CSV table of C-alpha atoms in Angstrom, one decimal:
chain,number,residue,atom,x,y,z
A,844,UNK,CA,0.0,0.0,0.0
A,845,UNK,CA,2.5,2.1,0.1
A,846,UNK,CA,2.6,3.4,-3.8
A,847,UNK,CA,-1.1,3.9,-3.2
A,848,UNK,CA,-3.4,6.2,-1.1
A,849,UNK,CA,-6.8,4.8,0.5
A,850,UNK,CA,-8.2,5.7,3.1
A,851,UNK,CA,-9.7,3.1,5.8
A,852,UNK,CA,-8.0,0.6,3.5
A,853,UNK,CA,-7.6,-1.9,6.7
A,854,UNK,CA,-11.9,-1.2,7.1
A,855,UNK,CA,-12.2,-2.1,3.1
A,856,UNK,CA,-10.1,-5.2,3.1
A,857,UNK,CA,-11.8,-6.7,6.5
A,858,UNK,CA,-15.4,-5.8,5.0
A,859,UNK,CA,-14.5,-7.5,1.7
A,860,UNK,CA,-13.0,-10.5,3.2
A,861,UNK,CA,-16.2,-10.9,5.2
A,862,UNK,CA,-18.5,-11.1,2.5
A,863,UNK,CA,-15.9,-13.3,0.6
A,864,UNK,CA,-17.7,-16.2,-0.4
A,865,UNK,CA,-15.2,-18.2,-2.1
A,866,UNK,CA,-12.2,-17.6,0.9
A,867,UNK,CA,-15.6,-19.0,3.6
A,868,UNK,CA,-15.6,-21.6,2.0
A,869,UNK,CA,-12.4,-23.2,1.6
A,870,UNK,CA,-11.3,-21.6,5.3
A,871,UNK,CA,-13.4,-24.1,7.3
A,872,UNK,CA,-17.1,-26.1,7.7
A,873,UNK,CA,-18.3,-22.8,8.8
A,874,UNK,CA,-21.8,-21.4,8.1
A,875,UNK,CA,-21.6,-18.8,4.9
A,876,UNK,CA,-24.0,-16.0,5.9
A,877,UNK,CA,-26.1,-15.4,3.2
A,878,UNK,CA,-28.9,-12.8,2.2
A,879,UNK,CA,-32.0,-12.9,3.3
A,880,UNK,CA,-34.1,-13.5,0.4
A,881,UNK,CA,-37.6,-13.9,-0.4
A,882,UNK,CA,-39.3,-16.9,0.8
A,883,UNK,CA,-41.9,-19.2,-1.2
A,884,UNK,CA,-45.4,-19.2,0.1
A,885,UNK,CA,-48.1,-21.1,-1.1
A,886,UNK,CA,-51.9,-21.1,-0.2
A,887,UNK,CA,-52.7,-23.9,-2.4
A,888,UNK,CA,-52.3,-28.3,-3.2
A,889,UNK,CA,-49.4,-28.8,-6.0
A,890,UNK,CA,-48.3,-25.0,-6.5
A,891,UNK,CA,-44.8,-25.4,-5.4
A,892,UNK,CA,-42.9,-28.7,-6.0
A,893,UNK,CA,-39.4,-28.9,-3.5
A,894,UNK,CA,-37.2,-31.5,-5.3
A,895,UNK,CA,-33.9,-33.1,-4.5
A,896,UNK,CA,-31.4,-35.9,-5.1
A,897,UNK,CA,-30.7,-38.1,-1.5
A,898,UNK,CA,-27.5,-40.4,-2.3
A,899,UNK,CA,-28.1,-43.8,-0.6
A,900,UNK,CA,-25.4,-46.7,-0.1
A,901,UNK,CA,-24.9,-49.3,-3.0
A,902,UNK,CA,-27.9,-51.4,-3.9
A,903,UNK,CA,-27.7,-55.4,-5.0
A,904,UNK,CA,-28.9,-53.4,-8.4
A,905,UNK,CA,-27.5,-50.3,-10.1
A,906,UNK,CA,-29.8,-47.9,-8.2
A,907,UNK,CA,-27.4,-45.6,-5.7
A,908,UNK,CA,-29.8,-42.3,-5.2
A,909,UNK,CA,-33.3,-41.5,-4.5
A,910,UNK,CA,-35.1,-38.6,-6.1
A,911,UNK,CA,-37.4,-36.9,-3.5
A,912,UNK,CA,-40.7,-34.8,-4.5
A,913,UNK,CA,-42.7,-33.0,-2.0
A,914,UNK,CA,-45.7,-30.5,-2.4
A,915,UNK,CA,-45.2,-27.3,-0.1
A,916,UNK,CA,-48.4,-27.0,1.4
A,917,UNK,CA,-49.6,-30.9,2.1
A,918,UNK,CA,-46.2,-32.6,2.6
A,919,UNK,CA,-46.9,-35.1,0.0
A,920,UNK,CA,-44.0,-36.4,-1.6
A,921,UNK,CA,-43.0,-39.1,-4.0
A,922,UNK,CA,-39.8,-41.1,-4.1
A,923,UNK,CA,-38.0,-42.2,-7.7
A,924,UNK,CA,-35.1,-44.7,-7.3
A,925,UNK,CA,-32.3,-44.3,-9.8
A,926,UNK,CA,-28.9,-45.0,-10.9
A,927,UNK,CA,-27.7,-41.3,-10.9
A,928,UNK,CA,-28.7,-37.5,-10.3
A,929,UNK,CA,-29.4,-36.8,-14.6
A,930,UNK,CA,-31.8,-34.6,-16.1
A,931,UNK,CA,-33.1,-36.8,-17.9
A,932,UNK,CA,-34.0,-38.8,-14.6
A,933,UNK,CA,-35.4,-35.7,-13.1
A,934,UNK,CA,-37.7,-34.8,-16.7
A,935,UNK,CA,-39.1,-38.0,-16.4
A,936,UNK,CA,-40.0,-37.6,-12.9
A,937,UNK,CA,-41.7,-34.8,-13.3
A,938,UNK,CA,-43.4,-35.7,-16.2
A,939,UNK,CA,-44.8,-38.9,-14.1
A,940,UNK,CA,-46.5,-36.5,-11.2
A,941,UNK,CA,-47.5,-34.0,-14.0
A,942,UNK,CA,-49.7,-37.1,-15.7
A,943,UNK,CA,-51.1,-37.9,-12.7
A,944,UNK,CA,-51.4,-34.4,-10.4
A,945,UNK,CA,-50.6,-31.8,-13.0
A,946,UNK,CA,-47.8,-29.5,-13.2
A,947,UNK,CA,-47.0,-27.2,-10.2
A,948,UNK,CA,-46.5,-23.9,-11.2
A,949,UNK,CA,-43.3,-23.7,-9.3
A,950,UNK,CA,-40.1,-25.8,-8.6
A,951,UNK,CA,-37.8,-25.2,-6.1
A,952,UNK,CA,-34.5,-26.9,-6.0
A,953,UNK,CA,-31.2,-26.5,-5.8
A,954,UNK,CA,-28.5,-25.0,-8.7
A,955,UNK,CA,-27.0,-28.8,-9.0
A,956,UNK,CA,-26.7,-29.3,-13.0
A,957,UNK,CA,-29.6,-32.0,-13.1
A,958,UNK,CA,-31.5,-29.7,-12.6
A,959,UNK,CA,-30.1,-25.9,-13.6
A,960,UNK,CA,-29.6,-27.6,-17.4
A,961,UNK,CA,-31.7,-26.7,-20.9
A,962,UNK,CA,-34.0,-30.0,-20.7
A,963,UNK,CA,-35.7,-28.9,-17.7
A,964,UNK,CA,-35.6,-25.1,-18.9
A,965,UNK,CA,-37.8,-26.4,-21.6
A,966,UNK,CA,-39.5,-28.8,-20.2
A,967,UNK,CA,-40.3,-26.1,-17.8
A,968,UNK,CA,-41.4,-23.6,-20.2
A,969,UNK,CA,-43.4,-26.3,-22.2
A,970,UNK,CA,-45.6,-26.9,-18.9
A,971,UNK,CA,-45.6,-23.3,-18.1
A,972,UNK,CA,-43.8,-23.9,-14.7
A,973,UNK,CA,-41.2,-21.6,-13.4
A,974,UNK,CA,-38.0,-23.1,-11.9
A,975,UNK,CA,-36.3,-21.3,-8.8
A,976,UNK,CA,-32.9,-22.7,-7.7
A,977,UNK,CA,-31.8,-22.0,-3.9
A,978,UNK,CA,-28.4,-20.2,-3.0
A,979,UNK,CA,-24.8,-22.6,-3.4
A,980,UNK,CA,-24.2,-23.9,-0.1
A,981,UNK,CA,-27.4,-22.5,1.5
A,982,UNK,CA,-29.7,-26.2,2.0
A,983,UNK,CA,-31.7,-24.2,4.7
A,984,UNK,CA,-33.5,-22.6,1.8
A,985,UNK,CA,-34.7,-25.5,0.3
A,986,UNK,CA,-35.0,-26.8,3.9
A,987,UNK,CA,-38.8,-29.1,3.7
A,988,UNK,CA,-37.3,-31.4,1.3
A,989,UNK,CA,-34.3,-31.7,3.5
A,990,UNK,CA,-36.5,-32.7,6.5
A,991,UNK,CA,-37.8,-35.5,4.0
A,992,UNK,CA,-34.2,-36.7,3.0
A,993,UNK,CA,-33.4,-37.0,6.8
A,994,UNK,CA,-36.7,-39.1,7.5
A,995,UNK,CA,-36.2,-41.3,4.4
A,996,UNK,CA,-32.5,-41.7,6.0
A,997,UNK,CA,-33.7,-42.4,9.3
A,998,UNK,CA,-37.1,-44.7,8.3
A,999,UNK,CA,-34.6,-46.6,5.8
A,1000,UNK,CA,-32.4,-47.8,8.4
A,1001,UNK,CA,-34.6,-49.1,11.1
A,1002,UNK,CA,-36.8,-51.2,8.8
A,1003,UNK,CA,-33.1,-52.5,7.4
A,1004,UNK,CA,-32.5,-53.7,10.9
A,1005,UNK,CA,-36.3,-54.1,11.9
A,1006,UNK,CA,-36.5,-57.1,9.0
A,1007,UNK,CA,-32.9,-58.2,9.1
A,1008,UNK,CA,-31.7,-57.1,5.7
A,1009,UNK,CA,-29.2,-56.3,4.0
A,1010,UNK,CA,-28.1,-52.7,3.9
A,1011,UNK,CA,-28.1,-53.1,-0.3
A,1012,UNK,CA,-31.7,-54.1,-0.3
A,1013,UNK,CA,-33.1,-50.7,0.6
A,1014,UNK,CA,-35.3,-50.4,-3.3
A,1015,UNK,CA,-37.4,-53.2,-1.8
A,1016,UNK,CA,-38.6,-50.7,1.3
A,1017,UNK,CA,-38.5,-47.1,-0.8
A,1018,UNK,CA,-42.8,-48.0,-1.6
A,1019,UNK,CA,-43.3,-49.0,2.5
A,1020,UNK,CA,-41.2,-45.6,3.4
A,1021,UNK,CA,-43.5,-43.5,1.2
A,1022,UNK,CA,-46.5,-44.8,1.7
A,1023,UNK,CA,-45.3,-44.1,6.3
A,1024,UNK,CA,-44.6,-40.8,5.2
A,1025,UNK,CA,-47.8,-39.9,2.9
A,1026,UNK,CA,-49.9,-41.9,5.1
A,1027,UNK,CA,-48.7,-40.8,9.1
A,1028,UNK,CA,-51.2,-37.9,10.3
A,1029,UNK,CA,-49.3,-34.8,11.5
A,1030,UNK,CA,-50.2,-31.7,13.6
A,1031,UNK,CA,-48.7,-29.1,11.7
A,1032,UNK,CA,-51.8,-30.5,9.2
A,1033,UNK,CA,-54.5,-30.4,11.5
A,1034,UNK,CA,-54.1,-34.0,12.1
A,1035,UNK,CA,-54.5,-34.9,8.8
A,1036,UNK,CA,-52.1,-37.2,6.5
A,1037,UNK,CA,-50.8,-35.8,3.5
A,1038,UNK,CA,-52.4,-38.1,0.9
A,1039,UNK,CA,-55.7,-37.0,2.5
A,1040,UNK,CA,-55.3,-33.2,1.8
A,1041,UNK,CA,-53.3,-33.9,-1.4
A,1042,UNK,CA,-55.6,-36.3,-3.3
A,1043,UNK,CA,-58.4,-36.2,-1.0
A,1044,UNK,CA,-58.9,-40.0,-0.3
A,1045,UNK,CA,-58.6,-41.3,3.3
A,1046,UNK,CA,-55.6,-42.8,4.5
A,1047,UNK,CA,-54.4,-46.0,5.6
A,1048,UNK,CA,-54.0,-46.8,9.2
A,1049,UNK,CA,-51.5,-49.3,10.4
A,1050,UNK,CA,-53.7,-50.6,12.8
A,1051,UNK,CA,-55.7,-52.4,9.7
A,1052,UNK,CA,-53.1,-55.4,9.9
A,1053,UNK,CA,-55.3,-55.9,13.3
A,1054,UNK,CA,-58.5,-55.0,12.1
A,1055,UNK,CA,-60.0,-55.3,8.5
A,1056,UNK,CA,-62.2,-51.8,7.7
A,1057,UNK,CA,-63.8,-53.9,4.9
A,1058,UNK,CA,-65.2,-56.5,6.6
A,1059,UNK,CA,-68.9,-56.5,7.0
A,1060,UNK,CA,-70.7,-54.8,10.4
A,1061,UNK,CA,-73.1,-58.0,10.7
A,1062,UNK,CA,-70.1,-60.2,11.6
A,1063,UNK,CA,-69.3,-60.9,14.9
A,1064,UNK,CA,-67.2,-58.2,16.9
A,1065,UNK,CA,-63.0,-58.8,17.1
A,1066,UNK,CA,-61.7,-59.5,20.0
A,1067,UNK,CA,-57.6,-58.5,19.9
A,1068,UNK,CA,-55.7,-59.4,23.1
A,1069,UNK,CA,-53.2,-56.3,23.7
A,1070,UNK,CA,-51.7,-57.6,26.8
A,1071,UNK,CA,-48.0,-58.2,26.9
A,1072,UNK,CA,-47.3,-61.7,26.6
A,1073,UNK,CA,-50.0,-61.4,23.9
A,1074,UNK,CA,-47.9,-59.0,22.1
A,1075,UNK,CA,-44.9,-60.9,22.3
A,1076,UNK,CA,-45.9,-63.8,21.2
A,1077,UNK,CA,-47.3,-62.0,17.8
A,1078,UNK,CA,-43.9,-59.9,17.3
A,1079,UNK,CA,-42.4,-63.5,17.5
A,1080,UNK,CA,-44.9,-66.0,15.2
A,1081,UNK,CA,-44.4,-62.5,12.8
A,1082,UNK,CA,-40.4,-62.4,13.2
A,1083,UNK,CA,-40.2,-66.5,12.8
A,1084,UNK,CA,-42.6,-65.9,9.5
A,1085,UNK,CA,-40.3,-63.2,7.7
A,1086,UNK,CA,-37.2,-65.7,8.3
């Protein structure tokens, strides 16, 4: 600095080195403060669409990651096994939920290049949907299907050991785990499941493996022995018969 005259240079160079981006991130696994930026809102079913690739361990198969969908306002979500994060992968998923729930007018996700790429900029443009990608290195943003990669993570493994399986057999579960997940009423939806407020037809309860809704009122009443030696006999006749 000494062929040059600035004043409050030492102010300058600590400001800019604060809002660095590039020297946060190699410096350390510290948090990069970011902008705050608008948030998405919705007020109705299928208007924003949060999307993201979850890599999973090696299957017996080819199939490595799961694609998680999720509608903002119910919580529904849909997962697609596949071999890698494409576009091509992610077109076709979003062509399956537009045949059967239309397009949403908005999806979210972050800038990885399957899905910041021209196939889904036209495919988007084609269903007259609008893309918004989240910040680099700012997951909080796209944070609801985050809280859906963690449960898939978390249901995943104790069915694995629930059922004795191996850790490569996970595709076999993906249909149980998103059928828990559409299915499980939560508060933050007045109780209701997902599916319910998504598609409108009831939901399944687990308890139906004990009692069968279909079966006719003019039978004679069930009688289901919840003590515990009851119980444990069950988990074990049901153990012995998945062996």
């Amino acid at each position: 600095m000494s062929r040059f005259a600035l004043d409050e240079a030492t102010g300058i160079i600590k400001r800019l080195m604060r809002t660095c981006l590039l020297c946060k991130h190699v410096k350390g696994p510290h948090v990069i403060q970011r902008p705050w930026g608008p948030t998405l809102k919705c007020s109705r079913r299928n208007e924003v669409l949060h999307w993201d690739f979850l890599s999973l361990t090696p299957s017996h198969g080819d199939l490595r990651y799961v694609l998680v969908l999720k509608d903002d306002l119910t919580h529904f979500c849909e997962l697609v096994a596949c071999i890698s994060p494409t576009a091509f992968i992610a077109a076709e998923a979003i062509m399956d939920w537009y045949k059967r729930f239309g397009s949403p007018e908005t999806w979210q996700s972050d800038c990885g290049t399957h899905f910041r790429n021209s196939v889904l900029n036209l495919l988007s443009s084609r269903l007259k949907s609008k893309q918004v990608f989240t910040p680099p290195y700012s997951p909080w943003v796209n944070g609801t299907v985050e809280r859906v990669n963690r449960d898939v993570l978390q249901v995943l493994r104790v069915l694995l050991m629930e059922y004795q399986l191996d850790t490569k057999e996970w595709p076999y579960l993906l249909p149980v785990v998103q059928a828990n997940l559409n299915h499980t009423e939560l508060p933050s939806l007045g109780d209701k499941a997902p599916v319910e407020i998504f598609t409108g037809l009831p939901p399944t309860s687990a308890l139906n493996v004990l009692w069968n809704p279909h079966r006719s009122h003019d039978d004679e009443p069930i009688a289901v022995d919840l003590s515990k030696p009851a119980i444990v006999n069950q988990l074990d006749e049901l153990r012995r018969s998945l062996q």
